[in-house]
mmCIF file of C-alpha atoms and ligand atoms in Angstrom:
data_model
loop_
_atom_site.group_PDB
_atom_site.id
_atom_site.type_symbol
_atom_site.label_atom_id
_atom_site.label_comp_id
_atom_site.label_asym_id
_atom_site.label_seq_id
_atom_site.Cartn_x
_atom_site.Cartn_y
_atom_site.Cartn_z
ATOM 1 C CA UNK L 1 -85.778 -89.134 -102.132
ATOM 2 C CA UNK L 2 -86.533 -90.967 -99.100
ATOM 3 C CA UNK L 3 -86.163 -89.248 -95.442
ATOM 4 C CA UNK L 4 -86.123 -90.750 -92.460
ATOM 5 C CA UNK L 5 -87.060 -89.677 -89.292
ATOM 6 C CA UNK L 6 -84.497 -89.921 -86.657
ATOM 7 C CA UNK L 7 -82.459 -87.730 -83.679
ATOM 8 C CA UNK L 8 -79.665 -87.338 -81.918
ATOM 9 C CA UNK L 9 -81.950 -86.005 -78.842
ATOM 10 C CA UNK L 10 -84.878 -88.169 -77.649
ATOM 11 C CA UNK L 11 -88.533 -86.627 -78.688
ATOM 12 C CA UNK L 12 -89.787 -85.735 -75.475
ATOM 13 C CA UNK L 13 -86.775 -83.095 -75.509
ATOM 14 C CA UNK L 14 -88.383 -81.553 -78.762
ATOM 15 C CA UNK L 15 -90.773 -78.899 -79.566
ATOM 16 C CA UNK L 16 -93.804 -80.029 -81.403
ATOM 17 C CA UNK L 17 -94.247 -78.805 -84.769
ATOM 18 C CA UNK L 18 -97.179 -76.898 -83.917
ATOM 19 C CA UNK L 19 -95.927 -75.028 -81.665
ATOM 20 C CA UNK L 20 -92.876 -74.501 -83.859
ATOM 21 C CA UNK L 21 -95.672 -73.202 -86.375
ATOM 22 C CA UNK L 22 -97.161 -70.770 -84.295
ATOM 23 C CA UNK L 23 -93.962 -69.793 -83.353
ATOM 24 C CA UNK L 24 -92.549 -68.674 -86.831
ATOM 25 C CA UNK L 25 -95.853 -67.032 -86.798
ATOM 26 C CA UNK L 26 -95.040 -65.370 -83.598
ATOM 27 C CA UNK L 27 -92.161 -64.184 -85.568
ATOM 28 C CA UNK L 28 -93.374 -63.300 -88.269
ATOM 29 C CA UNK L 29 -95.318 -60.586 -86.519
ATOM 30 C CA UNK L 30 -92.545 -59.029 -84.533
ATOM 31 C CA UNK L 31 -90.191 -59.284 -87.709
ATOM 32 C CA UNK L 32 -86.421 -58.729 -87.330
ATOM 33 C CA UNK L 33 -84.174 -62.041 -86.445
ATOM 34 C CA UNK L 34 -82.919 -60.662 -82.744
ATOM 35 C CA UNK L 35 -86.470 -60.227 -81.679
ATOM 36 C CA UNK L 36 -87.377 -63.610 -83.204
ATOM 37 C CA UNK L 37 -84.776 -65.552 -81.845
ATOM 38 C CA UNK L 38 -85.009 -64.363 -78.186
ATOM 39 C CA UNK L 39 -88.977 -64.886 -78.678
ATOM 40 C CA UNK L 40 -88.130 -68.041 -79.492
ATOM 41 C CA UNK L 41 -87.510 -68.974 -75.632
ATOM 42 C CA UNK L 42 -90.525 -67.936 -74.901
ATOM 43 C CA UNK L 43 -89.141 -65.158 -72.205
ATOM 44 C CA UNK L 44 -91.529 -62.053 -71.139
ATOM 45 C CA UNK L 45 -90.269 -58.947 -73.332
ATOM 46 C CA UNK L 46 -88.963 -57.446 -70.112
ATOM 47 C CA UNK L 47 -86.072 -59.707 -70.352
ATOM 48 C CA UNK L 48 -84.735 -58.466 -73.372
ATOM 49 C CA UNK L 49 -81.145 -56.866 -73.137
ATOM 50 C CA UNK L 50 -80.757 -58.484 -69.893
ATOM 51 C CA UNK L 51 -78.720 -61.132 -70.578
ATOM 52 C CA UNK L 52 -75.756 -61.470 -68.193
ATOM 53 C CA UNK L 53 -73.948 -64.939 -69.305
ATOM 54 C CA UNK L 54 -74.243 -65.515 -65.644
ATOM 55 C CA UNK L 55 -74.741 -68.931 -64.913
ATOM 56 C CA UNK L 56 -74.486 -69.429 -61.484
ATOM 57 C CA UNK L 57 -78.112 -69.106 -60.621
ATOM 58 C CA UNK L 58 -78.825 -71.669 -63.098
ATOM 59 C CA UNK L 59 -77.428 -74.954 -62.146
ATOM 60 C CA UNK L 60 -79.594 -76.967 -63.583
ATOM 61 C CA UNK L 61 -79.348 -75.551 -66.700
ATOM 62 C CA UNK L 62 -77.521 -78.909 -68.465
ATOM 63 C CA UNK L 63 -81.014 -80.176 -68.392
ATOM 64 C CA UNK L 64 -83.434 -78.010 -69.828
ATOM 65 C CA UNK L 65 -85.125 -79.145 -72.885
ATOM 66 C CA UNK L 66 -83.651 -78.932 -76.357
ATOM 67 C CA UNK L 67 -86.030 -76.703 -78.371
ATOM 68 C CA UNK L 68 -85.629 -76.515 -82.322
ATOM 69 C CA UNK L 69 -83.902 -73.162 -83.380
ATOM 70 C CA UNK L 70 -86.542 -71.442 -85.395
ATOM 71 C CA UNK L 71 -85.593 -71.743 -89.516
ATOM 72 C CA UNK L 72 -84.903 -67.818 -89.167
ATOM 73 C CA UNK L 73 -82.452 -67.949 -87.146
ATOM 74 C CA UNK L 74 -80.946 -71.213 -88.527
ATOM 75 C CA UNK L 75 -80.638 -69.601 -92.160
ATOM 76 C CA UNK L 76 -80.292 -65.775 -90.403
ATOM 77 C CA UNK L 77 -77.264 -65.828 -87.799
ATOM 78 C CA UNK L 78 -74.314 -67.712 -89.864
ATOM 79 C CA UNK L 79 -70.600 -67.891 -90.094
ATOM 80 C CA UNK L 80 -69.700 -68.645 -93.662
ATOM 81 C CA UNK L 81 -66.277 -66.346 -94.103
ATOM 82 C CA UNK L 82 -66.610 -66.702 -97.832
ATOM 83 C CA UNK L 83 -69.633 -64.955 -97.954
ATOM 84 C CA UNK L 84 -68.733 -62.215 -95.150
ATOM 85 C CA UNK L 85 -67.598 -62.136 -91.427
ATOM 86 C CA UNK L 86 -70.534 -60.693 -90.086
ATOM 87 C CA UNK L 87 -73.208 -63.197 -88.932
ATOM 88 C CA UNK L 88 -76.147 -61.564 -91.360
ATOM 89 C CA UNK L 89 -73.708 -61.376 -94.036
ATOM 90 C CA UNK L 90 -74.281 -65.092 -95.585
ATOM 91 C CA UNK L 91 -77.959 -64.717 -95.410
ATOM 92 C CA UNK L 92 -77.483 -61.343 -97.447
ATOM 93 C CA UNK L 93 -74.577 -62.212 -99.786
ATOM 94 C CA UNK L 94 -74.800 -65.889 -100.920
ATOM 95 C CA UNK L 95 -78.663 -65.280 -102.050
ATOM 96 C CA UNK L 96 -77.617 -65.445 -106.011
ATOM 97 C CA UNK L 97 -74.477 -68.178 -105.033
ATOM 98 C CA UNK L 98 -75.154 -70.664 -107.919
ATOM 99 C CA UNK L 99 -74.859 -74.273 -107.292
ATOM 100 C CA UNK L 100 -76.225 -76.248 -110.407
ATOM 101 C CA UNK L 101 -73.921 -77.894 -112.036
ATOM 102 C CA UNK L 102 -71.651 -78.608 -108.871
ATOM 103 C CA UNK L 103 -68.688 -80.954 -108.986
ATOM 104 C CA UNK L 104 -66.606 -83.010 -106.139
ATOM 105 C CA UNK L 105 -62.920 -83.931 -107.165
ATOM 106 C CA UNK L 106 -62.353 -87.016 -105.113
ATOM 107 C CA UNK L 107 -58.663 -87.788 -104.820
ATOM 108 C CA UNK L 108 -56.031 -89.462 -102.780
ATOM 109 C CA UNK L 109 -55.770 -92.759 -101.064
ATOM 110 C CA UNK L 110 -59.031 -93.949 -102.816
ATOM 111 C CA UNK L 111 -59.500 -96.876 -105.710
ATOM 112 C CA UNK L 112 -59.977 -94.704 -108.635
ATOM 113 C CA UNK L 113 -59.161 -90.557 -108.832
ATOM 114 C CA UNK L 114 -62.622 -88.911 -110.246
ATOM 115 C CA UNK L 115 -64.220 -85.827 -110.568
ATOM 116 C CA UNK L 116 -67.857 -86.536 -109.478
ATOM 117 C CA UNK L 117 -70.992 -84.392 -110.546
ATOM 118 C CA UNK L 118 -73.132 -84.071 -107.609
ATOM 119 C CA UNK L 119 -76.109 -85.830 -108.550
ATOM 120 C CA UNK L 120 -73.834 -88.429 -109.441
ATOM 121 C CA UNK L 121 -72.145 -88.400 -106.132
ATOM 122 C CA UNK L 122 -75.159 -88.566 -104.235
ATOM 123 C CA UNK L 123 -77.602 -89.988 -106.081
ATOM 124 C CA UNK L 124 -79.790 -93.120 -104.440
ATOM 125 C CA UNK L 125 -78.112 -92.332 -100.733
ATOM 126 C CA UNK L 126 -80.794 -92.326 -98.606
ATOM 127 C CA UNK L 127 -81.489 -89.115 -96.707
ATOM 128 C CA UNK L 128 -83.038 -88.935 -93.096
ATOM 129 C CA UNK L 129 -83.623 -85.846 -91.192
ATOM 130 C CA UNK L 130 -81.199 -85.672 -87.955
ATOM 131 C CA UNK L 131 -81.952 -83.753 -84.957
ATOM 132 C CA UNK L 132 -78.999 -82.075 -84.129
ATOM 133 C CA UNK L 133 -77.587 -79.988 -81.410
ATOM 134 C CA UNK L 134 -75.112 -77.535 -82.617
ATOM 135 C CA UNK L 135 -72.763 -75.772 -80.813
ATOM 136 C CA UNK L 136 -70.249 -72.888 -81.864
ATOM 137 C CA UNK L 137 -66.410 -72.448 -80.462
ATOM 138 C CA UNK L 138 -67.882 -68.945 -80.433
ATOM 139 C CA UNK L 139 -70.032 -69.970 -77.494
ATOM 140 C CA UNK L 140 -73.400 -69.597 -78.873
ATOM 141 C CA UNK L 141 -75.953 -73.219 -80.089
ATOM 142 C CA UNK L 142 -78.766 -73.997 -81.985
ATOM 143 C CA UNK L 143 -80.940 -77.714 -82.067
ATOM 144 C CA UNK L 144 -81.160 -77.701 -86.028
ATOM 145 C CA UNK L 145 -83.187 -80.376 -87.795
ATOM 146 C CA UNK L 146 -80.510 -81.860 -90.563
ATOM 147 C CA UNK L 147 -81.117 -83.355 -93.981
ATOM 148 C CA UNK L 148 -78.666 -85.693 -95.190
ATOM 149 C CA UNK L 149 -77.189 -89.011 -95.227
ATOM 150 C CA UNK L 150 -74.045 -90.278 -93.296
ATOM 151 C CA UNK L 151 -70.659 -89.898 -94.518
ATOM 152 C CA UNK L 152 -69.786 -93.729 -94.067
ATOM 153 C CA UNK L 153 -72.188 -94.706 -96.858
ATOM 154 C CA UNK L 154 -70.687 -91.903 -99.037
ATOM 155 C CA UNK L 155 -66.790 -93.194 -97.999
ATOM 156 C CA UNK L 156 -68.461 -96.726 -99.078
ATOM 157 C CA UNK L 157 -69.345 -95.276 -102.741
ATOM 158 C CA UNK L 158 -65.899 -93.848 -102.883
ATOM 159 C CA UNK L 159 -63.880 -96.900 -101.943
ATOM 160 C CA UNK L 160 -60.905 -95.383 -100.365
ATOM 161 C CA UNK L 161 -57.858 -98.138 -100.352
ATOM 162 C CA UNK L 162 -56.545 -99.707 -96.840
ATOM 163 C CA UNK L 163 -53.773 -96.504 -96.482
ATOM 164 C CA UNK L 164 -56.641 -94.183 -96.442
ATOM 165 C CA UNK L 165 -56.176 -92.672 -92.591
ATOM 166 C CA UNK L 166 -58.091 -89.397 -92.890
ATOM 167 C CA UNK L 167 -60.696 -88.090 -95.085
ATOM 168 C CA UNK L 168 -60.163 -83.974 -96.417
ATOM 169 C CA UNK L 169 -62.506 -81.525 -97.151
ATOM 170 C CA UNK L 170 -62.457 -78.129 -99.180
ATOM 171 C CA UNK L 171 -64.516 -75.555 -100.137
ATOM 172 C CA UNK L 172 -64.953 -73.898 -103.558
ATOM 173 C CA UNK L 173 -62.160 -71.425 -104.204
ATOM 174 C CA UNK L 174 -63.258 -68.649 -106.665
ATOM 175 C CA UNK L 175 -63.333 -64.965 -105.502
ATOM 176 C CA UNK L 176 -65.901 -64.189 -108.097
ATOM 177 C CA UNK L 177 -68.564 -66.144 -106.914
ATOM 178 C CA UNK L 178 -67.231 -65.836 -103.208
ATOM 179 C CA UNK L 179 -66.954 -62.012 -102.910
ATOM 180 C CA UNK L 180 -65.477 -62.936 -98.972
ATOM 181 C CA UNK L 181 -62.400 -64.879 -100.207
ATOM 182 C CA UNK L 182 -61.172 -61.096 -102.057
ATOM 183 C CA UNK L 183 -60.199 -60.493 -98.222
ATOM 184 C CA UNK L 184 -57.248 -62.629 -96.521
ATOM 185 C CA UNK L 185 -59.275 -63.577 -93.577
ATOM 186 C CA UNK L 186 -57.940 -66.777 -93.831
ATOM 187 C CA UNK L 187 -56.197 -68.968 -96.186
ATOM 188 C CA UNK L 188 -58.681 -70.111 -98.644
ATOM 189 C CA UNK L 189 -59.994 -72.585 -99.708
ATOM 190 C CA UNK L 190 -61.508 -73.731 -96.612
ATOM 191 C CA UNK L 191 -60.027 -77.099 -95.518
ATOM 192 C CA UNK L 192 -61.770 -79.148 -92.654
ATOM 193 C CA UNK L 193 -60.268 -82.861 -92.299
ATOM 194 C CA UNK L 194 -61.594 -86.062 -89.753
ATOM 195 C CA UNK L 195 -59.635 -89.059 -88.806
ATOM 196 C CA UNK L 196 -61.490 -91.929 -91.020
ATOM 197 C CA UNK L 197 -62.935 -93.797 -88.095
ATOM 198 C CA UNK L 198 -64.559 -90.009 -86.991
ATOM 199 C CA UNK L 199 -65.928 -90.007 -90.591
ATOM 200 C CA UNK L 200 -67.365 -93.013 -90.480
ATOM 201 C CA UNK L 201 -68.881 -92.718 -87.142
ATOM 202 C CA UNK L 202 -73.018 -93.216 -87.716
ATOM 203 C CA UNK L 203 -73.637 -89.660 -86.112
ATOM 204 C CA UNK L 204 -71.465 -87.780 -88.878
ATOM 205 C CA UNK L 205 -73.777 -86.480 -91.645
ATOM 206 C CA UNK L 206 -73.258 -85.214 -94.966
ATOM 207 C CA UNK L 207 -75.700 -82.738 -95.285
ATOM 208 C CA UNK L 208 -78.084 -81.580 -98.567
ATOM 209 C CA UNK L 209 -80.843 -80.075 -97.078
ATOM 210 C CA UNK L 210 -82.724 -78.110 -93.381
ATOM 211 C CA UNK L 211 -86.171 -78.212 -92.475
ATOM 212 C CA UNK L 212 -86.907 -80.653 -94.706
ATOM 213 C CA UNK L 213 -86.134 -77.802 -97.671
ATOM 214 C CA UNK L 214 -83.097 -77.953 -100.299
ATOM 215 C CA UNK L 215 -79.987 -76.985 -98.524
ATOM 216 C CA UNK L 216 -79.872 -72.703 -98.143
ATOM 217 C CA UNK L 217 -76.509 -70.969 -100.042
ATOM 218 C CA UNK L 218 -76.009 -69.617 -96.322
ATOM 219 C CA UNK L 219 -75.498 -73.029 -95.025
ATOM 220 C CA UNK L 220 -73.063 -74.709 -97.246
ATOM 221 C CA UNK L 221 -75.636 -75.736 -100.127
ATOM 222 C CA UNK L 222 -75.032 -77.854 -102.372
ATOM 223 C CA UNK L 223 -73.311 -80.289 -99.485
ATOM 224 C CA UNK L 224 -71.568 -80.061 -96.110
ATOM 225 C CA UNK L 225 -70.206 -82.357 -92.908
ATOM 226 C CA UNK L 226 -71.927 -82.324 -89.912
ATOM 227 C CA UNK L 227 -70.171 -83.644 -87.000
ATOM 228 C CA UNK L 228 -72.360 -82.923 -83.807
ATOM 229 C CA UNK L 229 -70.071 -84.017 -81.161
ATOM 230 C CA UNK L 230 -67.744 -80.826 -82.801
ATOM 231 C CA UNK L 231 -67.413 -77.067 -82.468
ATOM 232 C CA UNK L 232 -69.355 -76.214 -85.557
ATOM 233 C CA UNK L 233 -65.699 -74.864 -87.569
ATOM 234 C CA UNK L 234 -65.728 -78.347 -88.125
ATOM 235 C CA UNK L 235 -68.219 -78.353 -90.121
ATOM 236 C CA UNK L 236 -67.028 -77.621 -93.725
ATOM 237 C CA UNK L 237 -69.419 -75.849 -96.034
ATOM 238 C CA UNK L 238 -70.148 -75.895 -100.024
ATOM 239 C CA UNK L 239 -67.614 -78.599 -100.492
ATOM 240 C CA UNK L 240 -65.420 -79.558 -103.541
ATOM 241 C CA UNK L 241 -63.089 -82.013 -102.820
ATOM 242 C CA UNK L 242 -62.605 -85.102 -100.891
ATOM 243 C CA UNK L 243 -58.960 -86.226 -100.455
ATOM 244 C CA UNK L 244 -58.019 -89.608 -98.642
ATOM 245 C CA UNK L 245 -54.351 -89.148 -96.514
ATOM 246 C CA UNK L 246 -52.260 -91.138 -94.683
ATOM 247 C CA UNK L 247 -51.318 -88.062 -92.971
ATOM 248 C CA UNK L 248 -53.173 -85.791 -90.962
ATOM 249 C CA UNK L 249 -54.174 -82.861 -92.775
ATOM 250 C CA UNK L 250 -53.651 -79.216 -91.706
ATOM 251 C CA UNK L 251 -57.182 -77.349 -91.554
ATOM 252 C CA UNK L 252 -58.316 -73.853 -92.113
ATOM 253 C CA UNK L 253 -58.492 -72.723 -88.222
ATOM 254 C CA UNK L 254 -55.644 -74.419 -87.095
ATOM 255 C CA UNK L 255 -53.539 -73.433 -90.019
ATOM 256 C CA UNK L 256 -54.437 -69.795 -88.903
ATOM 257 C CA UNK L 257 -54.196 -69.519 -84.834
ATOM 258 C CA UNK L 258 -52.878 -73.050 -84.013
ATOM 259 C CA UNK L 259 -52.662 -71.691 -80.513
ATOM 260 C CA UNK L 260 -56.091 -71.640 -80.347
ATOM 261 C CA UNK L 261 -57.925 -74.209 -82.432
ATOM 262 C CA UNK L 262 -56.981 -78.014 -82.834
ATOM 263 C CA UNK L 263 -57.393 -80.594 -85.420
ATOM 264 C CA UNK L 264 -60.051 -82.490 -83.333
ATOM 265 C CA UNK L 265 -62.178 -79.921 -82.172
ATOM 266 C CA UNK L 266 -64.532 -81.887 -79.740
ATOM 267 C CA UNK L 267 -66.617 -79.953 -77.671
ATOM 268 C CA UNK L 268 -65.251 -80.077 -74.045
ATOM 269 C CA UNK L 269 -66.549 -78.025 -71.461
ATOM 270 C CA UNK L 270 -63.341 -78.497 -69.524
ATOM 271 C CA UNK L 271 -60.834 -77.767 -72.157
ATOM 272 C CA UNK L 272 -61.231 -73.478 -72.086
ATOM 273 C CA UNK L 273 -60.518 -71.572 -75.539
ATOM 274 C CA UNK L 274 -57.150 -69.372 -74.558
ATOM 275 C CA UNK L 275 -59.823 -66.405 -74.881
ATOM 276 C CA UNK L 276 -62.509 -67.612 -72.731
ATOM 277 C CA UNK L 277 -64.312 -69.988 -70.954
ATOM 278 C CA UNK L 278 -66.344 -73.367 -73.230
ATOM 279 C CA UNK L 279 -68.443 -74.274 -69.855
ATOM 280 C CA UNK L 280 -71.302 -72.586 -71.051
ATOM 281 C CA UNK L 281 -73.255 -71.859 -74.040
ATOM 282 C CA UNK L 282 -76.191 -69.063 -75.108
ATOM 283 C CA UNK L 283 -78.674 -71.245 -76.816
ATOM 284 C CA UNK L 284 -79.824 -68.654 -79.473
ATOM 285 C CA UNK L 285 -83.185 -67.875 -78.641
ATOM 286 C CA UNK L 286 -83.138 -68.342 -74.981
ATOM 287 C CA UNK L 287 -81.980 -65.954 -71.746
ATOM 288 C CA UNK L 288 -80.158 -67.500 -69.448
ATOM 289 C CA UNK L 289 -76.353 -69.568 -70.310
ATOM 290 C CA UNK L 290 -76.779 -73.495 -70.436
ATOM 291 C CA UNK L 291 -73.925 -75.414 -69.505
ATOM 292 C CA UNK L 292 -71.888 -77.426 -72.421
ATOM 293 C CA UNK L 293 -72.165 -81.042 -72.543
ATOM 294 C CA UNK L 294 -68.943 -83.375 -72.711
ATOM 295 C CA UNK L 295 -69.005 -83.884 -76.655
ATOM 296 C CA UNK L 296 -72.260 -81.901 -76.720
ATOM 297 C CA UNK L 297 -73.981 -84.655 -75.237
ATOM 298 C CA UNK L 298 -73.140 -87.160 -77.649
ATOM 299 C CA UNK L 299 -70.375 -88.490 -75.466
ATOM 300 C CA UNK L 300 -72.298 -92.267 -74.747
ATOM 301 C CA UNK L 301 -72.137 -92.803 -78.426
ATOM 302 C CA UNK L 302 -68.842 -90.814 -79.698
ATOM 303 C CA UNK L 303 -66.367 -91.336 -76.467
ATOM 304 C CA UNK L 304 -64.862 -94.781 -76.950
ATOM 305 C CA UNK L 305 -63.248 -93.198 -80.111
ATOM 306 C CA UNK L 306 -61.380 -90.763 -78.017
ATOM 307 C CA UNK L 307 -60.144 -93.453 -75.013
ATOM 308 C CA UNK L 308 -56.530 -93.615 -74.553
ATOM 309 C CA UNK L 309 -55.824 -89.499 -76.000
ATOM 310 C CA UNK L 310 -55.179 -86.512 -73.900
ATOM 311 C CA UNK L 311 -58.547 -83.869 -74.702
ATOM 312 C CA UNK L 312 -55.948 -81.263 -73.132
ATOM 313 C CA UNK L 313 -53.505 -81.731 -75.788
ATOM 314 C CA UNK L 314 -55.515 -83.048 -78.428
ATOM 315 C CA UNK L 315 -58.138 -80.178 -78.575
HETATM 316 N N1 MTE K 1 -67.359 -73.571 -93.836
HETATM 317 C C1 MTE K 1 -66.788 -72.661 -94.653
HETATM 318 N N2 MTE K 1 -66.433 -73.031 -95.893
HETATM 319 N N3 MTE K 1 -66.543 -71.387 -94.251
HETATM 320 C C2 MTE K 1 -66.844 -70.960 -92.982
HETATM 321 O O1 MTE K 1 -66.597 -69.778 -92.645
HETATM 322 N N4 MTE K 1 -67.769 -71.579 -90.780
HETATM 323 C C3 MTE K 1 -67.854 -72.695 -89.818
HETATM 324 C C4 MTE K 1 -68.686 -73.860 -90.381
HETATM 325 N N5 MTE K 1 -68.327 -74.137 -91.756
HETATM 326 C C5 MTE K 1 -67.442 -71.898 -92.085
HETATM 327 C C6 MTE K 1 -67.711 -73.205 -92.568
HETATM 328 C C7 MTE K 1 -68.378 -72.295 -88.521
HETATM 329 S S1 MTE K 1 -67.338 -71.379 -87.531
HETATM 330 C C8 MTE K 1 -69.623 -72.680 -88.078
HETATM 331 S S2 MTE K 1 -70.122 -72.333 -86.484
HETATM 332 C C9 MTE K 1 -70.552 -73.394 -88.963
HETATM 333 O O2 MTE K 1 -70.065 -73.509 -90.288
HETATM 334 C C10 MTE K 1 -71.886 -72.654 -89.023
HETATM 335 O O3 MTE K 1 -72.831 -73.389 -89.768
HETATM 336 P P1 MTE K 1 -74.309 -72.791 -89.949
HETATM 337 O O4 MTE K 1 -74.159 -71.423 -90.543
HETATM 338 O O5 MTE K 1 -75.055 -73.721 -90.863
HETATM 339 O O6 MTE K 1 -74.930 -72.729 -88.588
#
């Protein structure tokens, strides 16, 4: 397959490879993932455990230079609920998740009802690798460089009719090979939904691979959304099924605390979570608290879709 070169963040903001090399080496050497990912910044050793979330004496801290997140961490420090709740527990308990054959039940407002197998489904879509800035309702961010191709020429393939207002998403349901779902954290499967002009926005990826390497179990393999101007829940792992609606659809997070988490989901550093503050971010890897970017920093090219809604309401 082809890939592309192309980011969300201009170059000058990213680390070169060599020194992303030397890094992993770095890492390699001092060998567990919170060591790692703290070395990642660069910071003197004395710094560690210092960490304050203090931002104050950091007001320029919007512009510091995006940095990739080293692959340990990317593939290391996860939230995939169907694999665990902890954040090492994907990494540790999706290793033998199997994903060939994989099928995608497309259904809904769409020409024809199918049941797609993968390499049918994505077969001769071009991939490009996206440079991506992630960041987590949970507070914490990553820059992770993405492998995919974007949703609109998938929505193309799938020729949804003219009633088709949102595009669903779910996640494999089966407890067996999902030892996570045997708990009620939430109500499975998974479900993660975009209004269609959000999913066919040029920055929203459908994701196959990281690093330029096959898509980890940890991360959603065989395919997940990307939506970088999102809290990362929006992101929908290890999907299988698409559904077209006229209506909007109810997703996982909202479903469970709609108090606290919306259907949209854009990252606003004005908008708090009930439980604390979205101004800032940890960027893993790195000391001191950046502050969050209106729609991550994507808002030139994503905030036109928004004009006319209230972010308060419509979080
Ligand atoms: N998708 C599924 N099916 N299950 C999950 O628990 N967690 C979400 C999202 N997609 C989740 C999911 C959350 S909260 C985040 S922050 C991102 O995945 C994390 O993606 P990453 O592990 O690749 O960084």
């Amino acid at each position: 397959m082809i890939i592309k070169r192309s980011t969300g963040i201009v170059s000058s903001e990213i680390t070169d490879e060599k020194l992303y090399t030397n890094r992993r080496q770095f890492m390699k050497q001092t060998g567990s993932l919170a060591l790692a990912s703290l070395a990642a910044g660069f910071l003197p050793s004395t710094t560690l455990g210092c960490q304050t979330g203090a931002d104050a004496a950091n007001p320029a801290s919007a512009l510091l230079p995006d940095e990739l997140t080293p692959w340990e961490a990317v593939t290391g420090y996860n939230n995939f609920y169907e694999f665990g709740t902890g954040k090492e527990d994907p990494a540790r308990n999706a290793q033998g998740f199997v994903t060939i054959p994989w099928e995608v039940k497309v259904s809904g407002e769409v020409e024809e009802e199918k049941t797609w197998d993968f390499e049918e489904l994505v077969g001769g879509l071009e991939v490009e690798e996206r440079i991506y800035r992630m960041r987590c309702v949970e507070g914490w961010s990553m820059v992770i460089p993405w492998n995919g191709f974007p949703l609109a020429s998938l929505i193309t393939r799938l020729k949804p009719t003219s009633k088709a207002n949102f595009i669903e998403f779910k996640t494999l349901h089966d407890a067996d090979r999902m030892p996570g779902q045997k708990r009620a954290v939430l109500d499975w499967p998974y479900t993660e939904a975009l209004r269609m002009d959000e999913a066919n926005h040029p920055l929203t990826l459908m994701v196959t691979g990281v690093y330029g390497k096959t898509l980890p179990p940890q991360n959603g393999a065989p395919i997940r959304l990307i939506i970088p101007w999102k809290y990362g829940f929006k992101g929908i792992k290890s999907i299988v099924s698409i559904r077209f609606t006229q209506k909007q659809p109810l997703n996982t997070w909202r479903a469970s605390i709609p108090g606290e988490y919306g259907f949209y989901a854009n990252v606003n550093p004005e908008v708090d979570h009930p439980r604390w503050s979205q101004a800032t971010e940890r960027r893993i890897g790195e000391f001191r608290r950046r502050d969050t970017l209106m729609f991550n920093g994507y808002a030139d090219e994503v905030a036109s879709l928004y004009s006319g809604l209230d972010l308060r309401k419509n979080y």
